[in-house]
Coordinates of C-alpha atoms in Angstrom, one line a residue:
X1 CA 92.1 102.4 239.2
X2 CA 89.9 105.2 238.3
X3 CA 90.5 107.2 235.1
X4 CA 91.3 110.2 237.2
X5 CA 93.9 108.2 239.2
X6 CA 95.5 106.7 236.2
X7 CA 96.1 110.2 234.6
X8 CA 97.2 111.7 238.0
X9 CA 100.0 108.9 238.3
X10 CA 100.8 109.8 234.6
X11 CA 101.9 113.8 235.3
X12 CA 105.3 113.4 236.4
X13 CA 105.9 111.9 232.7
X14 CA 103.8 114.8 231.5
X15 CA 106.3 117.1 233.0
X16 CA 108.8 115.3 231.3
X17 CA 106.9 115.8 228.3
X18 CA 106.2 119.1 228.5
X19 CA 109.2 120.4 229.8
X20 CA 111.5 118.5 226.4
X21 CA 109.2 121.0 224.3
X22 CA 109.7 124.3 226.1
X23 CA 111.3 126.2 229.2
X24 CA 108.9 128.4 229.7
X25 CA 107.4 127.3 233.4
X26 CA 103.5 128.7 232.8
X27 CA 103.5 127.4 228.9
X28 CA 104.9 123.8 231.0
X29 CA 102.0 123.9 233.2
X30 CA 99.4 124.7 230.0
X31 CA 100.8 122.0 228.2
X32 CA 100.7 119.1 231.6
X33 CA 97.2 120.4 231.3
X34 CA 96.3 120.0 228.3
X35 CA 97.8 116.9 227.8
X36 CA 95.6 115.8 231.5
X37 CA 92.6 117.0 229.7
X38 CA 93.3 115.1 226.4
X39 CA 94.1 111.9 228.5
X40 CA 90.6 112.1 230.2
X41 CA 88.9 113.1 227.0
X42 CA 90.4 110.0 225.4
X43 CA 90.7 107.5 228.4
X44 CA 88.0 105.2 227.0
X45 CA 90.1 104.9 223.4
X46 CA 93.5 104.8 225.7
X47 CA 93.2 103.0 228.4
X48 CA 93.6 99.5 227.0
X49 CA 97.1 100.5 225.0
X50 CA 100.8 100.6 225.7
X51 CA 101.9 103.2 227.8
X52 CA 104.5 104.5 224.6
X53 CA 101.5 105.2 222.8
X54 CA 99.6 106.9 225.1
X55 CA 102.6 109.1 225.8
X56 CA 103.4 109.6 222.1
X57 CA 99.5 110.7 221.6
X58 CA 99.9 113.4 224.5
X59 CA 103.5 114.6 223.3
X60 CA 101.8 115.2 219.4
X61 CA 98.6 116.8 221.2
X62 CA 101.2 119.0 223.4
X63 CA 103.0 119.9 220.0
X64 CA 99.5 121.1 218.2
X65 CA 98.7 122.7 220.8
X66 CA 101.9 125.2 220.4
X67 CA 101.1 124.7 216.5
X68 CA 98.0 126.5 217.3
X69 CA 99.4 128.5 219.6
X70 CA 96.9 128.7 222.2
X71 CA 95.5 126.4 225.1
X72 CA 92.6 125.5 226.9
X73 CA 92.1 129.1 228.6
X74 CA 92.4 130.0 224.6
X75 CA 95.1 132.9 225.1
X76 CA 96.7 133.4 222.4
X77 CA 100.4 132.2 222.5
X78 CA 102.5 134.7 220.5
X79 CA 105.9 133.9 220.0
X80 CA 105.6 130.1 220.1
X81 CA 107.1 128.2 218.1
X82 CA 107.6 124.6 217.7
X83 CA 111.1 124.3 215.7
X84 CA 112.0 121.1 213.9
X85 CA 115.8 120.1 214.7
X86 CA 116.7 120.4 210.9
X87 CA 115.6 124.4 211.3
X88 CA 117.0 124.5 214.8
X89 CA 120.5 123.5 213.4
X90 CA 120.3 125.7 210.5
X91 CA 119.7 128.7 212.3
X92 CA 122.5 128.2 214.8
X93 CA 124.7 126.7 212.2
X94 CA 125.4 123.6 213.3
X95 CA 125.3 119.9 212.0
X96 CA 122.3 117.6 213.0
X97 CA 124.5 114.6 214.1
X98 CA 126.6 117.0 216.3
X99 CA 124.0 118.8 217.8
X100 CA 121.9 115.3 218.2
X101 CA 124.7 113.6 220.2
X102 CA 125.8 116.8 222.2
X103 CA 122.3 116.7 223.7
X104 CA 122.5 112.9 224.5
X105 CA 125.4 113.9 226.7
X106 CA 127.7 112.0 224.0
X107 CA 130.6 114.8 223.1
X108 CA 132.6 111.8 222.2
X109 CA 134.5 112.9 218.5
X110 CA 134.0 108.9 217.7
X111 CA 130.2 108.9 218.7
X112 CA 129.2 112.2 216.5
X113 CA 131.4 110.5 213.9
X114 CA 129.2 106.9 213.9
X115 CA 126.0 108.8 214.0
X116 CA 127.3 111.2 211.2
X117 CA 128.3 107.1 209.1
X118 CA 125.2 105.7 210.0
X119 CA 122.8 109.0 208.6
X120 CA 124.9 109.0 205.5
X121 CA 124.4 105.1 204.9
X122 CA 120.6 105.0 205.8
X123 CA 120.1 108.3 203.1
X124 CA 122.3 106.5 200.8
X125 CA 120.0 103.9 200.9
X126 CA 116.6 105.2 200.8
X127 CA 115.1 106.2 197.5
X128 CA 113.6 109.5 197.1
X129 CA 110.6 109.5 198.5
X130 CA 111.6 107.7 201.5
X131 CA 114.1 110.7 202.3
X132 CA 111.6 113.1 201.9
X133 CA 109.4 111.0 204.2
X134 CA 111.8 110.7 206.4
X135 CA 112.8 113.9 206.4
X136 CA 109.3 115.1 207.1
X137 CA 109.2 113.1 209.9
X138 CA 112.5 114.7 211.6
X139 CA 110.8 117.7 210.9
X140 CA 107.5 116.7 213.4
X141 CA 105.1 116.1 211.2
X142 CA 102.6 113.4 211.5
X143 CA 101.9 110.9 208.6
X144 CA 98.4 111.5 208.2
X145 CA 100.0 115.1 207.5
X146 CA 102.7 113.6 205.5
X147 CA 100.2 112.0 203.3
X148 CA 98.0 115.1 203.0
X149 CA 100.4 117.6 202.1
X150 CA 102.2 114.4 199.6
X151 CA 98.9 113.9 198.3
X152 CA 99.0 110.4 198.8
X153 CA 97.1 107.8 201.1
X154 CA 97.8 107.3 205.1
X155 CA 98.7 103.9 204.4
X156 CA 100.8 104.5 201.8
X157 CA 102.9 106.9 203.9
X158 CA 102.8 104.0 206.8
X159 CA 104.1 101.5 204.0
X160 CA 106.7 103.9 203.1
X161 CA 108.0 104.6 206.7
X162 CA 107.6 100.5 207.8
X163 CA 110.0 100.6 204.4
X164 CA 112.4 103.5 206.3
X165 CA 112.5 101.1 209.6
X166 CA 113.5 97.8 207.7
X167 CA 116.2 100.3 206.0
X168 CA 117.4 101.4 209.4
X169 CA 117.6 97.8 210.6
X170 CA 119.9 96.4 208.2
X171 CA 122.1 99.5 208.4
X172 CA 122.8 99.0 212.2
X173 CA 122.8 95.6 211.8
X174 CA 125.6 96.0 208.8

C-alpha cells in the first residue's frame, strides 16, 4: 500500500478527529487537511508505528494548528480557540466529572458520583508536582511543553507522568 493510499483510508478517522475539536464544517475540512498533509510529510517516521500513535500525532498537529490559528492556505483564524475542559467548565460553571460523563452519554447520578471518588482519590494521592503535571495535561499541553514552561527535562516530565499512570492503576484497581 502506497503512502497516499494508506493516508486516504485514514480520513474517515481524521473526520472523527477533526470534527471532536470543532463544528465549524470549512475549519473541519482545514484541519482533515492538514492533518493529510502532516501524515504524508511524516509517513516515512510513521509508517512503521501503532495506528494510536499515528492518530494521537495528527490530533496534537490539528490542535497547534488552531494554537496558531491558521492553516495551510495561511488565513488567519480569528476567533479560534482551543479551550482546555478545566476552562470550558469554568466558564459554563459546571463540574469536570459532570460535564465529562454527560458527554460520554453516562447521566447516571452513580456514574458522575464514581468518577467524581476516583478524581478525588488519584489527587489525594499524587504529590504536588504530579497534580500540576497532571493538571497540565488535562489542560492539552504536551510534555515537551510541560517540561519547558516547568523548566525541567522531557524525561523528567515522562518519569513524572509514567508516576501519574502507576497512581491511576492502583486507584481503579483499589
Amino acid at each position: 500500500m502506497t503512502p497516499l493510499q494508506s493516508v486516504e483510508s485514514a480520513r474517515p478517522r481524521l473526520y472523527d478527529l477533526a470534527a471532536r475539536l470543532t463544528s465549524d464544517r470549512d475549519l473541519r475540512e482545514d484541519l482533515v487537511s492538514e492533518m493529510t498533509l502532516f501524515l504524508l510529510e511524516k509517513w516515512d517516521e510513521l509508517r512503521d508505528k501503532p495506528d494510536a500513535f499515528i492518530f494521537q500525532a495528527c490530533y496534537r498537529h490539528a490542535i497547534d494548528v488552531l494554537r496558531r490559528g491558521k492553516s495551510i492556505d495561511s488565513k488567519q483564524r480569528s476567533g479560534v480557540v482551543v479551550e482546555s475542559l478545566c476552562d470550558l467548565c469554568e466558564r459554563l460553571g459546571v463540574d469536570e466529572c459532570v460535564f465529562a460523563c454527560s458527554i460520554n452519554g453516562e447521566d447516571d447520578p452513580e456514574a458522575i458520583f464514581s468518577a467524581r471518588c476516583l478524581m478525588r482519590e488519584l489527587l489525594e494521592r499524587l504529590t504536588p508536582v504530579q497534580r500540576e503535571v497532571l493538571l497540565m495535561l488535562i489542560e492539552g499541553y504536551r510534555p515537551a511543553e510541560i517540561a519547558l514552561k516547568r523548566g525541567v527535562s522531557k524525561a523528567t516530565v515522562s518519569k513524572c507522568i509514567r508516576s501519574i499512570q502507576r497512581t491511576l492503576k492502583a486507584v481503579l484497581r483499589s
